Amino acid sequence: MVGMQSYPYVITVSSEKGGVGKTTLATNLAIYLKALDENLPVSILSFDNHFTVDRMFEIRGQRTTGTVADLLLETPGRDLIHTGQYGIGYIPSSSNLSDLKDIVKTPMMLARLLALSHIPGIVVIDTRPDLDILTQNALFAADRAIIPVKDMPSLENCRNIFALFDQRGLDRKSLALIPCLVDERIKFDGPFADQKTLLKAYAINRGYRCFETYISKSPKVESLNTNPDGKIYPILTHAKLTEVHGQFAQLAQTIIGEYRGTAEPRALLFHQWLQAEEERKKESFFARLSGLKSECLLCGRPASGQGGDRVSFYFEVSDGSAAGFFDEECFFRLLMTNVYNLDTNMADDDPTLLIMRDAARESTFVFRPVSNGSGTTVEFHRFDLDGVHHLKKTYPLREFEGGMLRRERSRLFSLMAETFGSRLDGTPDSFLLVHPVHQEKPEAILQEENYRGLTRLKQRITQQVLRPT
């Protein structure tokens, strides 16, 4: 149980169909779990907006800070837990969750947040009656997902949850159905004598796991949610004489057994994966960093991206054979002389020069060697930072330029020779990409998220530069 001390065992109660007793199941299950083991931390939160959790567990006069919305905004979960009625910890609900759905972009975000939450014991999550991104997050984070069904339509809806797990390649073992709000007065002729037997038979026939117990429909229990006091009372304290009390006790005992039999809850496993992923990112970053050219290919000065080198552009051959940084002035001079044919002696405040510099900092450049029967040319492209093509030109590739009296090695030739080497005449599917970087932190381009964005940009550019003509 060491893993449970900092990583919660997560129970999600979910159903696409409303009116199946989902919230009653979640809130009362939390109370029964706590009653079975007073030393067990039990917490609850809800992605629904009816505030039932708050009405049931908040202590009058208690000052609360933070809501479940703050959890989604990266506030550590343990800092949001409030100790409420019956010893249950709860995170206050929020009416603004719909505004945060754009922030929750992946169905595994909650798993990450809970893995880092330091919430101990068991966390029960109540969900909305749909399969929106928040419900998906709650399902994928769960060690046990409980799906209440009360009739055939709610049973039919279950297949969407199971299909969701199949699509993500996740194990169905965490999913279990429980017949809920079963009307014991309804009887059938034949092998299926009542509702619960019929629902279980259909569920098992479809390959769904079911709990042994069920939850009956009870007028007494229904009255606990609707009364003149405007309060919500728990079954444990106000409906002990009903069959539902024994059914909840049996369900809670089953859950406690599963909890105690789980050496590594999903939150712990996810945290271990996060640590491994973080280590992988670091290794990938340092591998990319160590593969860089240590000097600017145009001037020979140090250009490692570290130690205050004045670099503003990152370059990479599309096949990964060479990468590094360019000194800012060197690359500007290359553009001015070999691409735009501008006078290098222009004043620093010359409008043309300023416009060219600003445009370069907002552009990605491509240099592609193309061999034909008469020699090698360089295909030059300019794209914006989203990969939209703006300019294409072709230049003859000559080793020397200028007249007899001022003959000097072409900077463009030097660039292509240094990056492609002996492959300069035979690389039809490769090109040199040059991309602006933050001058103060040029190496940030090689960090995981930034490099992934650069890779996507390179893929878009590749489709345009290398497409068949």
CSV table of C-alpha atoms in Angstrom, one decimal:
chain,number,residue,atom,x,y,z
A,1,MET,CA,0.0,0.0,0.0
A,2,VAL,CA,3.0,2.3,-0.2
A,3,GLY,CA,1.9,3.6,-3.5
A,4,MET,CA,-1.4,4.7,-2.1
A,5,GLN,CA,0.2,7.1,0.3
A,6,SER,CA,0.9,9.7,-2.4
A,7,TYR,CA,-1.0,8.3,-5.5
A,8,PRO,CA,-4.8,8.0,-5.3
A,9,TYR,CA,-6.8,5.0,-6.3
A,10,VAL,CA,-9.4,6.5,-8.6
A,11,ILE,CA,-13.0,5.4,-8.9
A,12,THR,CA,-15.0,7.1,-11.7
A,13,VAL,CA,-18.8,6.8,-11.9
A,14,SER,CA,-20.0,7.4,-15.4
A,15,SER,CA,-23.0,6.9,-17.7
A,16,GLU,CA,-24.1,8.7,-20.8
A,17,LYS,CA,-27.7,8.4,-19.7
A,18,GLY,CA,-29.1,10.7,-17.1
A,19,GLY,CA,-31.3,9.6,-14.3
A,20,VAL,CA,-29.5,6.3,-13.5
A,21,GLY,CA,-28.5,7.3,-10.0
A,22,LYS,CA,-24.9,8.2,-10.9
A,23,THR,CA,-24.4,11.0,-8.4
A,24,THR,CA,-26.2,9.2,-5.6
A,25,LEU,CA,-23.9,6.3,-6.3
A,26,ALA,CA,-20.8,8.4,-6.2
A,27,THR,CA,-21.5,10.4,-3.1
A,28,ASN,CA,-22.8,7.6,-1.0
A,29,LEU,CA,-20.1,5.2,-2.1
A,30,ALA,CA,-17.5,7.7,-0.7
A,31,ILE,CA,-19.3,7.7,2.6
A,32,TYR,CA,-19.5,3.9,2.9
A,33,LEU,CA,-15.9,3.5,2.0
A,34,LYS,CA,-14.9,5.9,4.8
A,35,ALA,CA,-17.2,4.1,7.2
A,36,LEU,CA,-15.6,0.8,6.5
A,37,ASP,CA,-12.1,2.2,7.2
A,38,GLU,CA,-12.0,5.5,9.2
A,39,ASN,CA,-8.2,5.7,8.6
A,40,LEU,CA,-8.6,5.6,4.8
A,41,PRO,CA,-8.6,9.0,3.2
A,42,VAL,CA,-11.5,9.3,0.8
A,43,SER,CA,-12.1,12.3,-1.4
A,44,ILE,CA,-14.6,13.2,-4.1
A,45,LEU,CA,-14.9,15.7,-6.9
A,46,SER,CA,-17.5,16.2,-9.7
A,47,PHE,CA,-17.3,17.4,-13.3
A,48,ASP,CA,-21.1,17.9,-13.3
A,49,ASN,CA,-22.5,21.4,-12.5
A,50,HIS,CA,-25.3,20.5,-10.1
A,51,PHE,CA,-23.2,21.1,-7.0
A,52,THR,CA,-24.6,18.0,-5.2
A,53,VAL,CA,-21.1,17.2,-3.9
A,54,ASP,CA,-20.9,20.6,-2.3
A,55,ARG,CA,-24.4,20.5,-0.8
A,56,MET,CA,-23.7,17.1,0.7
A,57,PHE,CA,-20.2,17.6,2.1
A,58,GLU,CA,-19.6,21.2,2.8
A,59,ILE,CA,-19.6,22.3,6.4
A,60,ARG,CA,-21.6,25.4,7.2
A,61,GLY,CA,-19.4,28.4,7.6
A,62,GLN,CA,-16.4,26.6,6.1
A,63,ARG,CA,-14.2,28.8,4.0
A,64,THR,CA,-13.3,27.2,0.7
A,65,THR,CA,-10.6,28.1,-1.7
A,66,GLY,CA,-10.2,26.7,-5.2
A,67,THR,CA,-12.4,24.5,-7.3
A,68,VAL,CA,-12.2,21.5,-9.6
A,69,ALA,CA,-11.5,24.1,-12.3
A,70,ASP,CA,-8.3,25.0,-10.5
A,71,LEU,CA,-7.3,21.4,-10.6
A,72,LEU,CA,-7.5,21.5,-14.4
A,73,LEU,CA,-5.5,24.7,-14.3
A,74,GLU,CA,-2.6,22.8,-12.7
A,75,THR,CA,-3.1,23.6,-9.0
A,76,PRO,CA,-1.9,20.6,-7.0
A,77,GLY,CA,-4.9,18.4,-6.0
A,78,ARG,CA,-3.9,18.1,-2.3
A,79,ASP,CA,-4.1,21.9,-2.0
A,80,LEU,CA,-7.7,21.9,-3.2
A,81,ILE,CA,-9.0,19.2,-0.8
A,82,HIS,CA,-11.4,20.4,1.9
A,83,THR,CA,-12.3,18.1,4.8
A,84,GLY,CA,-16.1,18.0,4.8
A,85,GLN,CA,-19.0,16.2,6.4
A,86,TYR,CA,-18.6,12.5,7.4
A,87,GLY,CA,-14.8,12.9,7.1
A,88,ILE,CA,-14.9,13.0,3.3
A,89,GLY,CA,-12.4,15.3,1.5
A,90,TYR,CA,-13.9,17.1,-1.4
A,91,ILE,CA,-12.8,19.6,-4.1
A,92,PRO,CA,-15.5,22.3,-4.5
A,93,SER,CA,-17.4,22.1,-7.8
A,94,SER,CA,-17.3,24.8,-10.5
A,95,SER,CA,-19.8,26.3,-12.9
A,96,ASN,CA,-17.1,27.3,-15.4
A,97,LEU,CA,-15.9,23.9,-16.6
A,98,SER,CA,-17.3,24.4,-20.0
A,99,ASP,CA,-15.0,27.4,-20.5
A,100,LEU,CA,-12.0,25.1,-19.8
A,101,LYS,CA,-12.7,22.4,-22.3
A,102,ASP,CA,-10.3,24.0,-24.8
A,103,ILE,CA,-7.5,23.7,-22.2
A,104,VAL,CA,-8.2,20.0,-21.7
A,105,LYS,CA,-6.9,18.9,-25.1
A,106,THR,CA,-6.0,15.3,-24.4
A,107,PRO,CA,-7.9,12.5,-22.6
A,108,MET,CA,-4.9,11.7,-20.4
A,109,MET,CA,-4.5,15.2,-18.8
A,110,LEU,CA,-6.4,14.3,-15.6
A,111,ALA,CA,-4.3,11.1,-15.2
A,112,ARG,CA,-1.2,13.3,-15.2
A,113,LEU,CA,-2.7,15.8,-12.8
A,114,LEU,CA,-3.8,13.1,-10.3
A,115,ALA,CA,-0.4,11.4,-10.7
A,116,LEU,CA,1.1,14.7,-9.5
A,117,SER,CA,-1.7,15.6,-7.0
A,118,HIS,CA,-0.3,13.9,-3.8
A,119,ILE,CA,-3.9,13.0,-2.9
A,120,PRO,CA,-3.8,9.9,-0.7
A,121,GLY,CA,-6.3,7.0,-0.5
A,122,ILE,CA,-9.3,6.9,-2.8
A,123,VAL,CA,-10.7,9.6,-5.0
A,124,VAL,CA,-14.3,9.2,-6.3
A,125,ILE,CA,-15.1,11.2,-9.5
A,126,ASP,CA,-18.7,12.0,-10.5
A,127,THR,CA,-19.1,12.9,-14.2
A,128,ARG,CA,-21.6,14.5,-16.6
A,129,PRO,CA,-24.1,12.3,-18.5
A,130,ASP,CA,-22.1,12.4,-21.7
A,131,LEU,CA,-18.7,11.4,-23.1
A,132,ASP,CA,-17.1,14.8,-23.4
A,133,ILE,CA,-13.4,15.4,-22.9
A,134,LEU,CA,-13.7,15.7,-19.1
A,135,THR,CA,-15.6,12.4,-18.8
A,136,GLN,CA,-13.1,10.7,-21.0
A,137,ASN,CA,-10.3,12.0,-18.8
A,138,ALA,CA,-12.1,10.7,-15.7
A,139,LEU,CA,-12.6,7.3,-17.3
A,140,PHE,CA,-9.0,6.9,-18.5
A,141,ALA,CA,-7.6,8.0,-15.1
A,142,ALA,CA,-9.7,5.4,-13.2
A,143,ASP,CA,-8.6,2.2,-11.5
A,144,ARG,CA,-12.2,1.3,-11.4
A,145,ALA,CA,-14.9,2.8,-13.6
A,146,ILE,CA,-18.4,2.0,-12.3
A,147,ILE,CA,-21.2,2.3,-14.9
A,148,PRO,CA,-24.7,2.3,-13.5
A,149,VAL,CA,-27.5,0.9,-15.7
A,150,LYS,CA,-31.2,0.9,-14.9
A,151,ASP,CA,-32.8,-0.2,-18.2
A,152,MET,CA,-32.1,-1.3,-21.7
A,153,PRO,CA,-31.4,2.3,-23.1
A,154,SER,CA,-28.7,2.9,-20.5
A,155,LEU,CA,-27.3,-0.6,-21.2
A,156,GLU,CA,-27.1,0.3,-24.9
A,157,ASN,CA,-25.2,3.5,-24.1
A,158,CYS,CA,-22.5,1.4,-22.3
A,159,ARG,CA,-21.1,0.2,-25.6
A,160,ASN,CA,-19.9,3.8,-26.3
A,161,ILE,CA,-17.7,3.7,-23.2
A,162,PHE,CA,-16.3,0.2,-24.1
A,163,ALA,CA,-15.7,1.4,-27.7
A,164,LEU,CA,-13.9,4.4,-26.4
A,165,PHE,CA,-11.5,2.1,-24.5
A,166,ASP,CA,-11.0,-0.1,-27.5
A,167,GLN,CA,-10.2,2.9,-29.7
A,168,ARG,CA,-7.5,4.0,-27.2
A,169,GLY,CA,-6.2,0.4,-26.8
A,170,LEU,CA,-6.9,0.4,-23.1
A,171,ASP,CA,-7.8,-2.6,-21.0
A,172,ARG,CA,-11.5,-3.1,-20.3
A,173,LYS,CA,-10.8,-4.7,-17.0
A,174,SER,CA,-11.3,-1.4,-15.2
A,175,LEU,CA,-14.9,-1.1,-16.4
A,176,ALA,CA,-17.8,-2.7,-14.5
A,177,LEU,CA,-21.5,-2.4,-14.7
A,178,ILE,CA,-23.9,-2.2,-11.7
A,179,PRO,CA,-27.7,-2.5,-12.1
A,180,CYS,CA,-29.0,0.7,-10.4
A,181,LEU,CA,-32.5,2.0,-9.4
A,182,VAL,CA,-33.8,-1.5,-9.9
A,183,ASP,CA,-37.6,-1.7,-9.2
A,184,GLU,CA,-38.0,-4.9,-7.2
A,185,ARG,CA,-41.7,-5.0,-7.9
A,186,ILE,CA,-41.2,-5.8,-11.6
A,187,LYS,CA,-41.1,-9.5,-12.3
A,188,PHE,CA,-40.9,-11.5,-15.5
A,189,ASP,CA,-41.8,-15.1,-16.5
A,190,GLY,CA,-39.0,-17.3,-17.7
A,191,PRO,CA,-35.3,-17.5,-16.8
A,192,PHE,CA,-35.0,-13.8,-16.1
A,193,ALA,CA,-37.1,-13.2,-13.1
A,194,ASP,CA,-36.5,-9.5,-12.5
A,195,GLN,CA,-34.8,-6.4,-13.9
A,196,LYS,CA,-31.4,-7.0,-12.3
A,197,THR,CA,-31.2,-10.6,-13.6
A,198,LEU,CA,-32.2,-9.5,-17.1
A,199,LEU,CA,-29.8,-6.5,-17.2
A,200,LYS,CA,-26.9,-8.7,-16.0
A,201,ALA,CA,-27.6,-11.4,-18.5
A,202,TYR,CA,-27.6,-9.0,-21.4
A,203,ALA,CA,-24.4,-7.3,-20.1
A,204,ILE,CA,-22.5,-10.6,-19.7
A,205,ASN,CA,-23.7,-11.7,-23.1
A,206,ARG,CA,-22.0,-8.6,-24.5
A,207,GLY,CA,-18.8,-9.3,-22.7
A,208,TYR,CA,-19.3,-6.6,-20.0
A,209,ARG,CA,-18.2,-7.3,-16.4
A,210,CYS,CA,-20.8,-6.8,-13.7
A,211,PHE,CA,-20.7,-6.3,-9.9
A,212,GLU,CA,-22.3,-9.1,-7.9
A,213,THR,CA,-24.5,-6.6,-6.1
A,214,TYR,CA,-27.0,-4.0,-7.4
A,215,ILE,CA,-28.8,-0.9,-6.1
A,216,SER,CA,-32.6,-1.0,-5.6
A,217,LYS,CA,-35.0,1.8,-6.3
A,218,SER,CA,-36.2,3.2,-3.0
A,219,PRO,CA,-38.7,6.0,-2.3
A,220,LYS,CA,-36.9,6.6,1.0
A,221,VAL,CA,-33.6,7.1,-0.7
A,222,GLU,CA,-35.2,9.4,-3.2
A,223,SER,CA,-36.6,11.6,-0.4
A,224,LEU,CA,-33.0,12.2,0.9
A,225,ASN,CA,-32.3,14.3,-2.2
A,226,THR,CA,-35.6,16.3,-2.2
A,227,ASN,CA,-36.9,17.6,1.1
A,228,PRO,CA,-38.1,20.8,2.7
A,229,ASP,CA,-34.7,21.3,4.3
A,230,GLY,CA,-33.1,21.7,0.9
A,231,LYS,CA,-30.3,19.3,2.1
A,232,ILE,CA,-29.0,16.1,0.8
A,233,TYR,CA,-28.7,13.3,3.3
A,234,PRO,CA,-26.6,10.1,3.1
A,235,ILE,CA,-28.1,6.7,3.0
A,236,LEU,CA,-25.8,5.5,5.8
A,237,THR,CA,-27.3,7.9,8.4
A,238,HIS,CA,-30.9,8.3,7.1
A,239,ALA,CA,-31.9,5.1,5.3
A,240,LYS,CA,-30.3,2.3,7.3
A,241,LEU,CA,-33.5,0.3,7.4
A,242,THR,CA,-33.7,0.0,3.6
A,243,GLU,CA,-32.3,-2.7,1.4
A,244,VAL,CA,-30.2,-0.1,-0.3
A,245,HIS,CA,-28.1,0.3,2.8
A,246,GLY,CA,-27.0,-3.3,2.7
A,247,GLN,CA,-26.4,-3.1,-1.1
A,248,PHE,CA,-24.1,0.0,-0.7
A,249,ALA,CA,-22.2,-1.8,2.2
A,250,GLN,CA,-21.6,-4.8,-0.1
A,251,LEU,CA,-20.5,-2.6,-3.0
A,252,ALA,CA,-18.1,-0.7,-0.7
A,253,GLN,CA,-16.6,-3.9,0.7
A,254,THR,CA,-16.0,-5.1,-2.9
A,255,ILE,CA,-14.3,-1.8,-3.7
A,256,ILE,CA,-12.2,-1.8,-0.5
A,257,GLY,CA,-11.0,-5.3,-1.5
A,258,GLU,CA,-10.0,-4.2,-4.9
A,259,TYR,CA,-8.3,-1.1,-3.4
A,260,ARG,CA,-6.3,-3.2,-1.0
A,261,GLY,CA,-5.4,-5.7,-3.7
A,262,THR,CA,-3.9,-3.0,-5.9
A,263,ALA,CA,-0.2,-2.6,-5.3
A,264,GLU,CA,0.3,0.1,-7.9
A,265,PRO,CA,-2.7,2.3,-8.7
A,266,ARG,CA,-2.9,3.9,-12.1
A,267,ALA,CA,-1.8,7.2,-10.8
A,268,LEU,CA,1.5,5.7,-9.6
A,269,LEU,CA,2.0,3.9,-12.9
A,270,PHE,CA,1.3,7.1,-14.8
A,271,HIS,CA,3.8,9.0,-12.6
A,272,GLN,CA,6.4,6.4,-13.3
A,273,TRP,CA,5.7,6.8,-17.0
A,274,LEU,CA,5.9,10.6,-16.7
A,275,GLN,CA,9.4,10.3,-15.1
A,276,ALA,CA,10.5,7.9,-17.8
A,277,GLU,CA,9.2,10.2,-20.5
A,278,GLU,CA,10.9,13.2,-18.9
A,279,GLU,CA,14.2,11.3,-18.8
A,280,ARG,CA,13.6,10.4,-22.5
A,281,LYS,CA,13.0,14.0,-23.4
A,282,LYS,CA,16.2,15.1,-21.6
A,283,GLU,CA,18.2,12.4,-23.4
A,284,SER,CA,16.7,13.4,-26.7
A,285,PHE,CA,17.5,17.1,-26.1
A,286,PHE,CA,21.1,16.4,-25.2
A,287,ALA,CA,21.5,14.1,-28.1
A,288,ARG,CA,20.3,16.8,-30.4
A,289,LEU,CA,22.4,19.4,-28.7
A,290,SER,CA,25.6,17.2,-28.9
A,291,GLY,CA,25.0,16.7,-32.6
A,292,LEU,CA,25.3,20.4,-33.5
A,293,LYS,CA,28.1,21.9,-35.4
A,294,SER,CA,30.2,23.9,-32.9
A,295,GLU,CA,31.0,26.7,-35.3
A,296,CYS,CA,29.1,28.9,-37.7
A,297,LEU,CA,29.6,27.4,-41.1
A,298,LEU,CA,29.7,30.8,-42.7
A,299,CYS,CA,32.4,32.6,-40.6
A,300,GLY,CA,33.9,29.9,-38.4
A,301,ARG,CA,33.1,31.6,-35.1
A,302,PRO,CA,31.7,29.6,-32.2
A,303,ALA,CA,28.0,29.1,-32.6
A,304,SER,CA,26.9,26.3,-30.2
A,305,GLY,CA,23.9,28.2,-28.9
A,306,GLN,CA,25.6,28.4,-25.5
A,307,GLY,CA,28.0,30.7,-23.7
A,308,GLY,CA,26.6,34.0,-25.2
A,309,ASP,CA,27.2,33.2,-28.9
A,310,ARG,CA,25.3,35.6,-31.0
A,311,VAL,CA,23.1,33.2,-33.0
A,312,SER,CA,19.7,33.9,-34.4
A,313,PHE,CA,19.1,31.0,-36.8
A,314,TYR,CA,19.0,27.2,-36.5
A,315,PHE,CA,19.8,25.1,-39.5
A,316,GLU,CA,19.1,21.4,-40.2
A,317,VAL,CA,19.5,19.2,-43.3
A,318,SER,CA,16.1,17.5,-43.9
A,319,ASP,CA,17.7,14.0,-43.7
A,320,GLY,CA,19.3,14.8,-40.3
A,321,SER,CA,22.9,14.7,-41.5
A,322,ALA,CA,23.9,18.1,-40.2
A,323,ALA,CA,22.5,20.7,-37.8
A,324,GLY,CA,23.7,23.8,-36.0
A,325,PHE,CA,23.3,27.6,-35.5
A,326,PHE,CA,24.2,30.5,-37.7
A,327,ASP,CA,25.7,33.8,-36.5
A,328,GLU,CA,23.1,36.4,-37.1
A,329,GLU,CA,25.2,38.8,-39.2
A,330,CYS,CA,26.6,36.0,-41.3
A,331,PHE,CA,23.2,34.7,-42.3
A,332,PHE,CA,21.9,38.2,-43.0
A,333,ARG,CA,24.9,38.9,-45.2
A,334,LEU,CA,24.2,35.6,-47.1
A,335,LEU,CA,20.7,36.7,-47.8
A,336,MET,CA,21.7,40.2,-48.8
A,337,THR,CA,24.5,39.2,-51.2
A,338,ASN,CA,23.5,35.8,-52.6
A,339,VAL,CA,19.7,35.9,-52.5
A,340,TYR,CA,18.4,39.5,-52.6
A,341,ASN,CA,21.5,41.1,-54.3
A,342,LEU,CA,21.5,44.0,-51.8
A,343,ASP,CA,24.4,46.3,-51.0
A,344,THR,CA,26.2,45.1,-47.9
A,345,ASN,CA,27.3,48.7,-47.2
A,346,MET,CA,23.8,50.0,-46.4
A,347,ALA,CA,23.5,52.0,-43.2
A,348,ASP,CA,22.1,50.1,-40.1
A,349,ASP,CA,19.0,52.3,-40.1
A,350,ASP,CA,18.3,51.9,-43.9
A,351,PRO,CA,14.6,51.1,-44.3
A,352,THR,CA,15.3,48.4,-46.8
A,353,LEU,CA,17.7,46.7,-44.5
A,354,LEU,CA,15.4,46.9,-41.5
A,355,ILE,CA,12.5,45.5,-43.5
A,356,MET,CA,14.7,42.6,-44.7
A,357,ARG,CA,15.8,41.8,-41.2
A,358,ASP,CA,12.3,41.9,-39.8
A,359,ALA,CA,11.1,39.6,-42.6
A,360,ALA,CA,14.0,37.2,-42.0
A,361,ARG,CA,13.1,36.8,-38.3
A,362,GLU,CA,9.5,35.8,-39.3
A,363,SER,CA,10.5,33.4,-42.1
A,364,THR,CA,11.8,29.9,-42.6
A,365,PHE,CA,14.2,29.4,-45.5
A,366,VAL,CA,14.9,26.4,-47.6
A,367,PHE,CA,18.0,25.8,-49.8
A,368,ARG,CA,17.8,22.8,-52.0
A,369,PRO,CA,20.6,21.6,-54.4
A,370,VAL,CA,19.2,20.4,-57.7
A,371,SER,CA,21.4,18.7,-60.3
A,372,ASN,CA,20.7,18.9,-64.0
A,373,GLY,CA,22.6,18.2,-67.2
A,374,SER,CA,24.3,21.6,-67.1
A,375,GLY,CA,25.4,21.6,-63.4
A,376,THR,CA,24.0,22.2,-59.9
A,377,THR,CA,21.6,24.9,-59.0
A,378,VAL,CA,20.2,26.0,-55.6
A,379,GLU,CA,16.4,26.2,-55.3
A,380,PHE,CA,15.6,28.9,-52.7
A,381,HIS,CA,12.3,29.1,-50.9
A,382,ARG,CA,10.9,31.4,-48.2
A,383,PHE,CA,8.0,30.3,-46.0
A,384,ASP,CA,6.3,32.0,-43.1
A,385,LEU,CA,6.5,30.3,-39.7
A,386,ASP,CA,3.2,28.4,-40.4
A,387,GLY,CA,4.6,26.9,-43.5
A,388,VAL,CA,2.9,29.1,-46.1
A,389,HIS,CA,5.0,29.5,-49.2
A,390,HIS,CA,5.9,33.0,-50.2
A,391,LEU,CA,8.9,32.9,-52.6
A,392,LYS,CA,10.9,30.6,-54.9
A,393,LYS,CA,14.0,31.4,-56.8
A,394,THR,CA,16.8,29.4,-58.5
A,395,TYR,CA,20.4,30.3,-58.5
A,396,PRO,CA,23.4,28.7,-60.2
A,397,LEU,CA,25.8,27.2,-57.8
A,398,ARG,CA,29.3,28.4,-58.4
A,399,GLU,CA,32.3,28.0,-56.2
A,400,PHE,CA,33.7,31.4,-56.9
A,401,GLU,CA,32.0,34.8,-57.7
A,402,GLY,CA,33.2,38.2,-58.7
A,403,GLY,CA,35.5,39.4,-61.5
A,404,MET,CA,39.1,38.6,-62.1
A,405,LEU,CA,40.3,41.4,-59.7
A,406,ARG,CA,37.8,40.5,-56.9
A,407,ARG,CA,37.4,36.8,-57.2
A,408,GLU,CA,36.2,35.2,-53.9
A,409,ARG,CA,34.6,32.0,-52.8
A,410,SER,CA,30.8,32.2,-52.9
A,411,ARG,CA,29.1,32.2,-49.4
A,412,LEU,CA,26.2,30.2,-50.9
A,413,PHE,CA,28.6,27.6,-52.2
A,414,SER,CA,30.4,27.4,-48.9
A,415,LEU,CA,27.1,26.9,-47.1
A,416,MET,CA,25.9,24.1,-49.4
A,417,ALA,CA,29.3,22.4,-49.5
A,418,GLU,CA,29.6,22.4,-45.7
A,419,THR,CA,26.1,21.0,-45.1
A,420,PHE,CA,25.9,18.5,-48.0
A,421,GLY,CA,29.6,17.7,-48.5
A,422,SER,CA,30.3,15.1,-51.2
A,423,ARG,CA,26.5,14.5,-51.6
A,424,LEU,CA,26.0,18.0,-53.1
A,425,ASP,CA,25.5,16.6,-56.6
A,426,GLY,CA,23.3,13.7,-55.6
A,427,THR,CA,20.8,14.7,-53.0
A,428,PRO,CA,17.5,15.2,-54.8
A,429,ASP,CA,15.4,14.4,-51.7
A,430,SER,CA,17.2,16.6,-49.2
A,431,PHE,CA,17.2,20.3,-48.4
A,432,LEU,CA,18.7,22.7,-45.9
A,433,LEU,CA,16.1,24.3,-43.6
A,434,VAL,CA,17.0,27.5,-41.7
A,435,HIS,CA,14.6,28.7,-39.0
A,436,PRO,CA,14.8,31.7,-36.6
A,437,VAL,CA,15.4,31.1,-32.9
A,438,HIS,CA,15.2,33.2,-29.7
A,439,GLN,CA,18.6,34.9,-29.5
A,440,GLU,CA,18.8,34.7,-25.7
A,441,LYS,CA,17.8,30.9,-25.7
A,442,PRO,CA,18.6,29.5,-29.1
A,443,GLU,CA,18.9,25.9,-27.7
A,444,ALA,CA,15.2,26.0,-26.7
A,445,ILE,CA,14.4,25.1,-30.3
A,446,LEU,CA,15.8,21.6,-29.5
A,447,GLN,CA,13.5,21.0,-26.5
A,448,GLU,CA,10.8,18.4,-26.9
A,449,GLU,CA,7.7,20.6,-27.6
A,450,ASN,CA,9.5,23.2,-29.7
A,451,TYR,CA,11.3,20.6,-31.7
A,452,ARG,CA,8.1,18.7,-32.3
A,453,GLY,CA,6.6,21.9,-33.7
A,454,LEU,CA,9.7,22.4,-35.9
A,455,THR,CA,9.3,18.8,-37.2
A,456,ARG,CA,5.7,19.4,-38.1
A,457,LEU,CA,6.7,22.6,-39.9
A,458,LYS,CA,9.4,20.6,-41.8
A,459,GLN,CA,6.9,18.0,-42.8
A,460,ARG,CA,4.6,20.7,-44.3
A,461,ILE,CA,7.5,22.3,-46.1
A,462,THR,CA,8.7,18.9,-47.4
A,463,GLN,CA,5.3,18.2,-49.0
A,464,GLN,CA,5.6,21.5,-50.9
A,465,VAL,CA,9.4,21.5,-51.8
A,466,LEU,CA,9.7,17.8,-52.8
A,467,ARG,CA,6.3,17.3,-54.4
A,468,PRO,CA,6.3,15.9,-57.9
A,469,THR,CA,6.2,18.5,-60.6
